[in-house]
Structure formats: structure tokens, C-alpha cells
PDB file of C-alpha atoms in Angstrom:
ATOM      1  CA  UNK A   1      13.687 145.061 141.455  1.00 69.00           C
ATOM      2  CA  UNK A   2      12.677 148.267 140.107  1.00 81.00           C
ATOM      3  CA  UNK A   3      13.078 151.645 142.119  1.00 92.00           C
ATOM      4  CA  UNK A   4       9.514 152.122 142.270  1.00 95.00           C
ATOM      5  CA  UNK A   5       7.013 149.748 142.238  1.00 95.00           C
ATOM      6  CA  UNK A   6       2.904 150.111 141.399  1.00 95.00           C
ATOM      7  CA  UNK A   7       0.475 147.866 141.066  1.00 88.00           C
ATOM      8  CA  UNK A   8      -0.884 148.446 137.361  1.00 86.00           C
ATOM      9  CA  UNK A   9      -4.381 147.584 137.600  1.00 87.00           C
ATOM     10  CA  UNK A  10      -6.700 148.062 135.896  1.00 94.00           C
ATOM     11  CA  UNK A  11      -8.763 148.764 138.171  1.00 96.00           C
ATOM     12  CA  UNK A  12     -12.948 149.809 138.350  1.00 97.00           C
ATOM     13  CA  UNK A  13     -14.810 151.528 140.575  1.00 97.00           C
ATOM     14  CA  UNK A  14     -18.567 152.865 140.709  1.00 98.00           C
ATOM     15  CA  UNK A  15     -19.009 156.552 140.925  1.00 98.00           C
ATOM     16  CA  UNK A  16     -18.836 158.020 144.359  1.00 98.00           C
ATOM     17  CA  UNK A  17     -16.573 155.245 145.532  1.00 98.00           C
ATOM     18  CA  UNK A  18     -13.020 156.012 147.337  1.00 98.00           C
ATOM     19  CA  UNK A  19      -9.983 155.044 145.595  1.00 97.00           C
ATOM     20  CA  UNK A  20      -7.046 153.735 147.035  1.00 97.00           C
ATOM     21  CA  UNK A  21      -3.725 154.035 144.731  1.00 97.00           C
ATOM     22  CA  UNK A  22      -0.294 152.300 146.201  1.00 97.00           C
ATOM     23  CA  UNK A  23       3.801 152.322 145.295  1.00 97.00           C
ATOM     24  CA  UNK A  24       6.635 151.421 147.124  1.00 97.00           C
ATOM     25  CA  UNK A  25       9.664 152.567 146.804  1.00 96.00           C
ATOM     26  CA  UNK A  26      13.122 151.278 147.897  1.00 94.00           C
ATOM     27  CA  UNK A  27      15.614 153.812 148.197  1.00 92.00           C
ATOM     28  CA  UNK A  28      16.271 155.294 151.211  1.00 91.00           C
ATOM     29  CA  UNK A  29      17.895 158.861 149.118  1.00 91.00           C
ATOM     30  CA  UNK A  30      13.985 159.759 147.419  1.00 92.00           C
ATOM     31  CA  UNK A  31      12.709 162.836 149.464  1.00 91.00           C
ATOM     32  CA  UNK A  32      10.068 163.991 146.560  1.00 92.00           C
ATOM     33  CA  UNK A  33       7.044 162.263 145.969  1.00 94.00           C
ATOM     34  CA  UNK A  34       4.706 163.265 143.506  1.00 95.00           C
ATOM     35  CA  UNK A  35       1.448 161.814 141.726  1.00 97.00           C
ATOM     36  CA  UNK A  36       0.985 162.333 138.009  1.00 97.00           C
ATOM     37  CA  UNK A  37      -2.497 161.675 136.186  1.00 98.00           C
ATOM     38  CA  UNK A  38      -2.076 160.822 132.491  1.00 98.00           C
ATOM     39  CA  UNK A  39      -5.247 161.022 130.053  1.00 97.00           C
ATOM     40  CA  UNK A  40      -5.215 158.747 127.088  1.00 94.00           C
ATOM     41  CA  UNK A  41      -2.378 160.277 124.155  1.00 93.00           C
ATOM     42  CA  UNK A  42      -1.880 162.894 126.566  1.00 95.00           C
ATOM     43  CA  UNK A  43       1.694 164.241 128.679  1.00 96.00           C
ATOM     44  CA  UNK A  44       1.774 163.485 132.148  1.00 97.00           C
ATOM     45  CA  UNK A  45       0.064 166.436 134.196  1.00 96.00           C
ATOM     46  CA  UNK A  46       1.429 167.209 138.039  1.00 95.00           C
ATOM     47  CA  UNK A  47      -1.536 166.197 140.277  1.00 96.00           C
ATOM     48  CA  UNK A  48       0.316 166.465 143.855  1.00 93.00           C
ATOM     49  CA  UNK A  49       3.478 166.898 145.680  1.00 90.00           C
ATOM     50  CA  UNK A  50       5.076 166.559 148.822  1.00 89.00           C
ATOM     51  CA  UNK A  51       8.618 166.236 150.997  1.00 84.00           C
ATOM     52  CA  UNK A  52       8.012 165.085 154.023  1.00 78.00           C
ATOM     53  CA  UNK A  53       6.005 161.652 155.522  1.00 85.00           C
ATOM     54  CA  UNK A  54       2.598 162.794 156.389  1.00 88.00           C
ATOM     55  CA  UNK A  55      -0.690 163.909 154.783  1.00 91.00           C
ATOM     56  CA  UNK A  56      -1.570 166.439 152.021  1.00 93.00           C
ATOM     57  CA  UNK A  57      -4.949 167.235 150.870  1.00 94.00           C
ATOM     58  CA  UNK A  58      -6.261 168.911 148.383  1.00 94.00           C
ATOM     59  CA  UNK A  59     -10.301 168.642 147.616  1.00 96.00           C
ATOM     60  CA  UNK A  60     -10.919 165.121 146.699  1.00 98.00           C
ATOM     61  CA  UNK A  61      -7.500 164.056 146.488  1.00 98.00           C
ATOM     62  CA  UNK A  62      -5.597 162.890 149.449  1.00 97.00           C
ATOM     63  CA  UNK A  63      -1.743 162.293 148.967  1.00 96.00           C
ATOM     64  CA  UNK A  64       0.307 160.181 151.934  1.00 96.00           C
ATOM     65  CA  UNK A  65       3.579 159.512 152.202  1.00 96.00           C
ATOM     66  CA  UNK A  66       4.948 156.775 155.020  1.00 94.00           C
ATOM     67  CA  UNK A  67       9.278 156.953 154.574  1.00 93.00           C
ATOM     68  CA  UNK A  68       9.316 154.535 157.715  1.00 93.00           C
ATOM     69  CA  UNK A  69       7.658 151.571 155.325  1.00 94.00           C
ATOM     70  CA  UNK A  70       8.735 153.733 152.020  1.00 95.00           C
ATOM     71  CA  UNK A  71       5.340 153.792 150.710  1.00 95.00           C
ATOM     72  CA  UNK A  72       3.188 156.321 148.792  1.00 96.00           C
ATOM     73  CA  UNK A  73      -0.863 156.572 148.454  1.00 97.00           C
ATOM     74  CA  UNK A  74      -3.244 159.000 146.744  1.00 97.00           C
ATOM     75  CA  UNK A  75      -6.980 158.614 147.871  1.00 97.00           C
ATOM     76  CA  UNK A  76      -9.677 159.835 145.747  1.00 98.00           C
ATOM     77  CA  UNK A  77     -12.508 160.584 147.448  1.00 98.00           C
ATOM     78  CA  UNK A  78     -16.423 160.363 145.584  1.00 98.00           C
ATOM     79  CA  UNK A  79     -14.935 159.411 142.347  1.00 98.00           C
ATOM     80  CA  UNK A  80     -16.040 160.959 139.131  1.00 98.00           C
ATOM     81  CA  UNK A  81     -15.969 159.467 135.735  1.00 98.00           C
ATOM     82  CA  UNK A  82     -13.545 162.033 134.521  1.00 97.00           C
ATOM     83  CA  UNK A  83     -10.937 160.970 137.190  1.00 98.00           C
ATOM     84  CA  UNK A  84     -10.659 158.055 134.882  1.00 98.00           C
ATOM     85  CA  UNK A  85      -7.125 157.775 133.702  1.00 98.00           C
ATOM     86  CA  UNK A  86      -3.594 156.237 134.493  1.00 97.00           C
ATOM     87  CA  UNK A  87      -1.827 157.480 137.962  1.00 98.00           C
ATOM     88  CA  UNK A  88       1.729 157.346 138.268  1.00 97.00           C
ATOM     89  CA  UNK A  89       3.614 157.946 141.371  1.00 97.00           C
ATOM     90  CA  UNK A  90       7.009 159.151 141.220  1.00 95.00           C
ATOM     91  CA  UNK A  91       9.824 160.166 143.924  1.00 94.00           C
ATOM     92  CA  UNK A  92      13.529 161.600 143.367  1.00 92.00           C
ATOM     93  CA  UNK A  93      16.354 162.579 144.939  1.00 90.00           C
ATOM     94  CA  UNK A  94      17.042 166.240 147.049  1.00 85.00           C
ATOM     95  CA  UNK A  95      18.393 168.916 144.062  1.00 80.00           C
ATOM     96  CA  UNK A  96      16.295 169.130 141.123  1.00 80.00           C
ATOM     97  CA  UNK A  97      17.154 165.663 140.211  1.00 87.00           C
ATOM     98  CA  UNK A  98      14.823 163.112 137.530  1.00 91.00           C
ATOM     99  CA  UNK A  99      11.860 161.329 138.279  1.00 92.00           C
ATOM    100  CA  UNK A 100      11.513 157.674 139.049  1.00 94.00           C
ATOM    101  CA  UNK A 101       8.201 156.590 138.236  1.00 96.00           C
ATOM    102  CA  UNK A 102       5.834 153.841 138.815  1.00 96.00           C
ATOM    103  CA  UNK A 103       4.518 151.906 135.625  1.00 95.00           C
ATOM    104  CA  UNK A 104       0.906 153.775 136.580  1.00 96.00           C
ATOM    105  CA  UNK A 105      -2.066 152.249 138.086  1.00 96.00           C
ATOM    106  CA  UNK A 106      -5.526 152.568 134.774  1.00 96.00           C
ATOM    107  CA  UNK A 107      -8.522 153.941 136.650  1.00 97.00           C
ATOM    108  CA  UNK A 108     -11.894 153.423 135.130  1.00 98.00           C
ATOM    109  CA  UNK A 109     -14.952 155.128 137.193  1.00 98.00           C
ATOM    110  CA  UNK A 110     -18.100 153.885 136.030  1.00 97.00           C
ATOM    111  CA  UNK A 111     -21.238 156.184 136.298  1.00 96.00           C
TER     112      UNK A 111
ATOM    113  CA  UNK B   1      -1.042 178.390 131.163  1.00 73.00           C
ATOM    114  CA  UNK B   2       2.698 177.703 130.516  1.00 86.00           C
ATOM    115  CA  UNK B   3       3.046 174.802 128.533  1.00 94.00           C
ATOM    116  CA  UNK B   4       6.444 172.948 127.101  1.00 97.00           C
ATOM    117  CA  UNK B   5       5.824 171.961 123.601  1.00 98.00           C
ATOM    118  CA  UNK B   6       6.587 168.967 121.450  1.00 98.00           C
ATOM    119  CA  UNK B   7       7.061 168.298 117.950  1.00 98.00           C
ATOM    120  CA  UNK B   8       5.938 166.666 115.841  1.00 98.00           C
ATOM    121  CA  UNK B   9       2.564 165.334 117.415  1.00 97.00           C
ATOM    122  CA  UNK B  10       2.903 161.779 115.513  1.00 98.00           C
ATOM    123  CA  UNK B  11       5.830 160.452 113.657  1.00 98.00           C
ATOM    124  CA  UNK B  12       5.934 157.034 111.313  1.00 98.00           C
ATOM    125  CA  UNK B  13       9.201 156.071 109.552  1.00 98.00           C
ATOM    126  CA  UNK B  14      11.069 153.557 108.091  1.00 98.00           C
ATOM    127  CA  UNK B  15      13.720 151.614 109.914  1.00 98.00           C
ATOM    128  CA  UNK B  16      17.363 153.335 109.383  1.00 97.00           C
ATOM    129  CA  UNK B  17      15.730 156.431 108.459  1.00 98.00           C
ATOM    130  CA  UNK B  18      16.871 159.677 111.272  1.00 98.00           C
ATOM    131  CA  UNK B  19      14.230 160.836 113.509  1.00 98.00           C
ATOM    132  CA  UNK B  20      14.258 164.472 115.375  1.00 98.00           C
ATOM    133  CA  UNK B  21      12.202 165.130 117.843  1.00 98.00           C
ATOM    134  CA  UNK B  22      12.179 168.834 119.150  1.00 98.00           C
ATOM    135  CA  UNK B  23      10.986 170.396 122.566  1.00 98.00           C
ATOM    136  CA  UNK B  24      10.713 173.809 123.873  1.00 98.00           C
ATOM    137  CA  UNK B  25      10.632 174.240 127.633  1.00 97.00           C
ATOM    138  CA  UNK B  26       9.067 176.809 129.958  1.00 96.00           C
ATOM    139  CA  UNK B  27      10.587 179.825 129.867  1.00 94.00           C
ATOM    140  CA  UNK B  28      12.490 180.217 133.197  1.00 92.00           C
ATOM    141  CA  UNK B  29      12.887 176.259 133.864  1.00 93.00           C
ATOM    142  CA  UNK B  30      16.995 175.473 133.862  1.00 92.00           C
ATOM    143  CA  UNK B  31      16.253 171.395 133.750  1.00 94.00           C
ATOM    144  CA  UNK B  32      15.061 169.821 130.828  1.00 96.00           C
ATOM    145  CA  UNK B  33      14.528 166.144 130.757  1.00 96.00           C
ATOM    146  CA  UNK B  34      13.618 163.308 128.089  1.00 97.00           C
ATOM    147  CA  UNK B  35      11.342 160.582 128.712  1.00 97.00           C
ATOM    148  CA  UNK B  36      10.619 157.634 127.070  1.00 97.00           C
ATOM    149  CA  UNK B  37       7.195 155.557 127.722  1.00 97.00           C
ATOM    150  CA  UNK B  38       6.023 152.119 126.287  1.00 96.00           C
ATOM    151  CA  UNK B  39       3.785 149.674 127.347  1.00 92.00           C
ATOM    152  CA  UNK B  40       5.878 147.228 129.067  1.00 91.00           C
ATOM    153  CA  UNK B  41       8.458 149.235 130.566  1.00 91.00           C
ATOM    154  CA  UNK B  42       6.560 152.703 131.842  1.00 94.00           C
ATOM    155  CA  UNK B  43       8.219 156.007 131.925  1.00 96.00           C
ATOM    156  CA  UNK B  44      12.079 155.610 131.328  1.00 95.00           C
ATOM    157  CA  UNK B  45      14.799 158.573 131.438  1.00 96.00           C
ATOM    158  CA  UNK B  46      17.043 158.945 128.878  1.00 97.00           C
ATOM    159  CA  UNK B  47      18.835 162.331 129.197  1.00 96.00           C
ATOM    160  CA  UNK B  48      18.719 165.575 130.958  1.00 95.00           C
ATOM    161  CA  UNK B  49      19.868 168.729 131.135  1.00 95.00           C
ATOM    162  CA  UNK B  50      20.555 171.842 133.513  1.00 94.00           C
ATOM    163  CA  UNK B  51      21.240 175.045 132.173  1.00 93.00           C
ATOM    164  CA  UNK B  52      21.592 173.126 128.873  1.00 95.00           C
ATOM    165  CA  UNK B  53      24.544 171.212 130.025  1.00 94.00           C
ATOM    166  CA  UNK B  54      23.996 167.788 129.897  1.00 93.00           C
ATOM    167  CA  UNK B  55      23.975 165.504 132.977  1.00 93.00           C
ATOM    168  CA  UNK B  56      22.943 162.063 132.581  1.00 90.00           C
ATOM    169  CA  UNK B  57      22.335 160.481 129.377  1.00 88.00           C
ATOM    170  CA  UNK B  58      22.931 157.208 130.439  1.00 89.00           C
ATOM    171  CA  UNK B  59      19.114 155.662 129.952  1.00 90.00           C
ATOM    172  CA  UNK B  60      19.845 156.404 125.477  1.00 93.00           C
ATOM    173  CA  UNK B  61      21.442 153.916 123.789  1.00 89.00           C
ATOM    174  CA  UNK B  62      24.817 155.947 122.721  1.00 88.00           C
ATOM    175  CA  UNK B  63      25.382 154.279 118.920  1.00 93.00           C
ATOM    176  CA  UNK B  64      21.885 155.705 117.430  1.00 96.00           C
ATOM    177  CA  UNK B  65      20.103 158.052 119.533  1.00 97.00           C
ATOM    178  CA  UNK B  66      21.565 162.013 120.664  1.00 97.00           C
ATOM    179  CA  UNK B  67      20.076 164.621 122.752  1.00 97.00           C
ATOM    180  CA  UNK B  68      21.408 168.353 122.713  1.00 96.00           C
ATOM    181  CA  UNK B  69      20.266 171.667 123.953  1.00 97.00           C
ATOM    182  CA  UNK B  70      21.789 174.380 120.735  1.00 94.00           C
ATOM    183  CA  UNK B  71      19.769 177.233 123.428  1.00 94.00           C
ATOM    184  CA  UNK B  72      17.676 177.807 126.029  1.00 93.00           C
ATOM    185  CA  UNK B  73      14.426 177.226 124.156  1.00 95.00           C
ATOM    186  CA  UNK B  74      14.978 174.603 122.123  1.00 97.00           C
ATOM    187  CA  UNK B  75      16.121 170.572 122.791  1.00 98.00           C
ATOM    188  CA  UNK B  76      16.617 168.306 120.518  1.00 98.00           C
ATOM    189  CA  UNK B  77      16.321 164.176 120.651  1.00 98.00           C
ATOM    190  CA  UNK B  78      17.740 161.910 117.422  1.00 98.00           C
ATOM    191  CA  UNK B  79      17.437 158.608 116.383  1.00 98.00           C
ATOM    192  CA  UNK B  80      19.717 157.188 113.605  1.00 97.00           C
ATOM    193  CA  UNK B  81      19.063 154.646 112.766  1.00 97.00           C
ATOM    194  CA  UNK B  82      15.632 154.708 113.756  1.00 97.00           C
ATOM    195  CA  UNK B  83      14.352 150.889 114.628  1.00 97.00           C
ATOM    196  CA  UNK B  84      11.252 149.275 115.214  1.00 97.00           C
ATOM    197  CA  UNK B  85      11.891 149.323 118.421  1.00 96.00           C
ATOM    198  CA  UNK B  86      12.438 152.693 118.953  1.00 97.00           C
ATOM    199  CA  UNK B  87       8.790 152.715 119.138  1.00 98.00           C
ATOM    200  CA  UNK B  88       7.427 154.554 121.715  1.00 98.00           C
ATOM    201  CA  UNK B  89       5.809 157.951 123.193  1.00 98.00           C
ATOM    202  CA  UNK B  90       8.701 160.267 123.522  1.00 98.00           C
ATOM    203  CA  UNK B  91       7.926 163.246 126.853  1.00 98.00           C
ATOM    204  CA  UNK B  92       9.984 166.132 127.014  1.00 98.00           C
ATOM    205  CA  UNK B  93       9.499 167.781 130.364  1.00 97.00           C
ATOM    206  CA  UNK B  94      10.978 171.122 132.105  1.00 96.00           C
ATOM    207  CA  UNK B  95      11.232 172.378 136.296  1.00 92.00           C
ATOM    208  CA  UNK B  96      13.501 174.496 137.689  1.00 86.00           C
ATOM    209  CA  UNK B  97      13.225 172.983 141.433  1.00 78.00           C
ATOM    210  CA  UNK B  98      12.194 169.334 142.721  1.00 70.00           C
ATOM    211  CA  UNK B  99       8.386 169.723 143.211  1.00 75.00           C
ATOM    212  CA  UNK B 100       6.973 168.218 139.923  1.00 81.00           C
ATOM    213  CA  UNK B 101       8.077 168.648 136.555  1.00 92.00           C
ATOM    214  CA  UNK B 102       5.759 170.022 133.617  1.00 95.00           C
ATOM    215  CA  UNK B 103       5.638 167.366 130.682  1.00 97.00           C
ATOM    216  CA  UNK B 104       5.068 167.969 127.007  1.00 97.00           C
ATOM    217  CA  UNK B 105       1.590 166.223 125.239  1.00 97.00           C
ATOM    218  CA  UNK B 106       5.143 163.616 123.422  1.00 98.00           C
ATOM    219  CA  UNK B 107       6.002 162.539 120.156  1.00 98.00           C
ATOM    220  CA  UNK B 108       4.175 159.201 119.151  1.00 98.00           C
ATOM    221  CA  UNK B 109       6.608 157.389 117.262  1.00 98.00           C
ATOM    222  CA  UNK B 110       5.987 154.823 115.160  1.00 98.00           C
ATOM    223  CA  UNK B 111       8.978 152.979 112.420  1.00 98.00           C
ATOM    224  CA  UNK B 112       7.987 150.192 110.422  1.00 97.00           C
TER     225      UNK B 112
END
């Protein structure tokens, strides 16, 4: 069983639509959590953070992290075309330690 | 914007020949990692470094492939012998504290 686990699509929405991105994890020691968006033949780019189980926002992108279940979402909210890409989730350990990452979840937003 | 940069873009070779693959973190971040990403098995570490030392290179196959860090702006990945499949998006990426790590735009490497 891998560390982190994500469903890899792909997956299609209409524009407007909200999207609904998953991973688990299964170790107990991750305290980061972090979603990456990846355009094609481009690096990884930091989309959102956060330590603790809860809720983070920021504009049309919702991050949640549940540490009870050990599971991770990003919501999109009215989905543009140009949030079409890859998503990754990724978690690590306390101290500046590497990312563990999900495979990625392709998102295609149709206009 | 503060970038970490990769070189080359796009590398194809021939099986046994040595590959190098050079990065240059942002100035300031003390952890410098190597990624490796293919279809079938994602993102994958293979090295790291803090403060140029290295910590974990366990995720690089030892005979053929070598990561150093000669300074603070410069790190350096190696292949030899390179192998088909060795093929594969290479990431450099640099932090300097646990909220998110900034990745390089990778090496495409291709050996035939």
C-alpha cells in the first residue's frame, strides 16, 4: 500500500461545476498537507498548504484536511477551463522533511 | 518571482552513455530535493539535501545514478550508465521550512 493514495481520474467537468479532489493517507507521523497543480511539461507549482485538520480557503479553492479518517480534499468552486490540469496532494513529516505525493488526479473543465 | 532552475530542458541519449542533470535552488532555501516522475509510478524521491549535506538518497539506485551539492547554488544528479529506463521527468525542488516546496519546470529525459 502506498503512503498516499489518489484516485487518478481522469476526470471532466462542465464549467462552473464544483470539484471534489480526494487522498488518503496512512501514516499517523504526516502533519503537512499540501496540494500541487501541475500543467502539462510543466514543474509542480504550490497551490495550498496547511498543518492542522480543518478548513482553508482561499478564493475558489477550498483545502480540508480530516487526521481523524487521514484524509485530504481540495474543492474547486465554479470551475474554469484553465483549472484544467493534474492535482497532486502531498503530506510529510514535522522538520522540513520530503514530500509524499499522490499519483495526481487529470482535471479537464470543459467550457 | 524566485524560481529554481533546471538544466537541460530535454535530454535524449543512448543507453550507457552519462547523463548530468543540474539544478540551482532559491537563494536562501537550505533543502534541496530530487524528484523523479513517470507515468506509472508518480512523483518518487530519490535524494535530498540540507545545507548541502546529504540525507536520504535511498529512492536512487546506488550502482549508476549520484547526486551531490559542490555549493550552495548548484546540485547535481548523474546517471551512468544511463538506461532506457531511466526515462523519466527529473524535478529538482528547494524550501527552507515544511509548508510547500518550490519545484523546477524538470529535465525530460529520454535514452534510446
Amino acid at each position: 500500500q502506498k503512503e498516499v493514495e489518489q484516485d487518478p481520474g481522469p476526470l471532466s467537468v462542465p464549467e462552473g461545476a464544483i470539484v471534489s479532489l480526494n487522498c488518503t493517507y496512512s501514516n499517523s507521523a504526516f502533519q503537512y498537507f499540501m496540494w500541487y497543480r501541475q500543467y502539462s511539461r510543466k514543474g509542480p507549482e504550490l497551490l495550498m498548504y496547511t498543518y492542522s485538520s480543518g478548513n482553508k480557503e482561499d478564493g475558489r479553492f477550498t483545502a480540508q484536511v480530516d487526521k481523524s479518517s487521514k484524509y485530504i480534499s481540495l474543492f474547486i468552486r465554479d470551475s474554469q477551463p484553465s483549472d484544467s490540469a493534474t492535482y497532486l496532494c502531498a503530506t510529510s513529516r514535522p522538520g522540513n522533511t520530503p514530500l509524499v505525493f499522490g499519483k495526481g488526479t487529470r482535471l479537464s473543465v470543459i467550457a | 518571482d524566485a524560481r529554481v532552475t533546471q538544466t537541460p530542458r530535454h535530454k535524449v541519449t543512448e543507453m550507457g552513455q552519462e547523463v548530468t542533470m543540474r539544478c540551482q535552488p532559491i537563494l536562501g532555501h537550505n533543502t534541496v530535493f530530487w524528484y523523479r516522475q513517470t507515468m506509472m509510478q508518480g512523483l518518487e524521491l530519490l535524494a535530498y539535501f540540507r545545507n548541502r549535506a546529504p540525507l536520504d538518497d535511498s529512492g536512487m539506485p546506488k550502482d549508476r545514478f549520484s547526486a551531490e551539492m559542490p555549493d550552495a547554488t548548484l546540485a547535481t544528479l548523474k546517471i551512468q550508465p544511463s538506461e532506457p529506463r531511466d526515462s523519466a521527468v527529473y524535478f529538482c525542488a528547494s524550501g527552507h521550512d515544511s509548508y510547500g516546496y518550490t519545484f523546477g519546470s524538470g529535465t525530460r529525459l529520454t535514452v534510446v
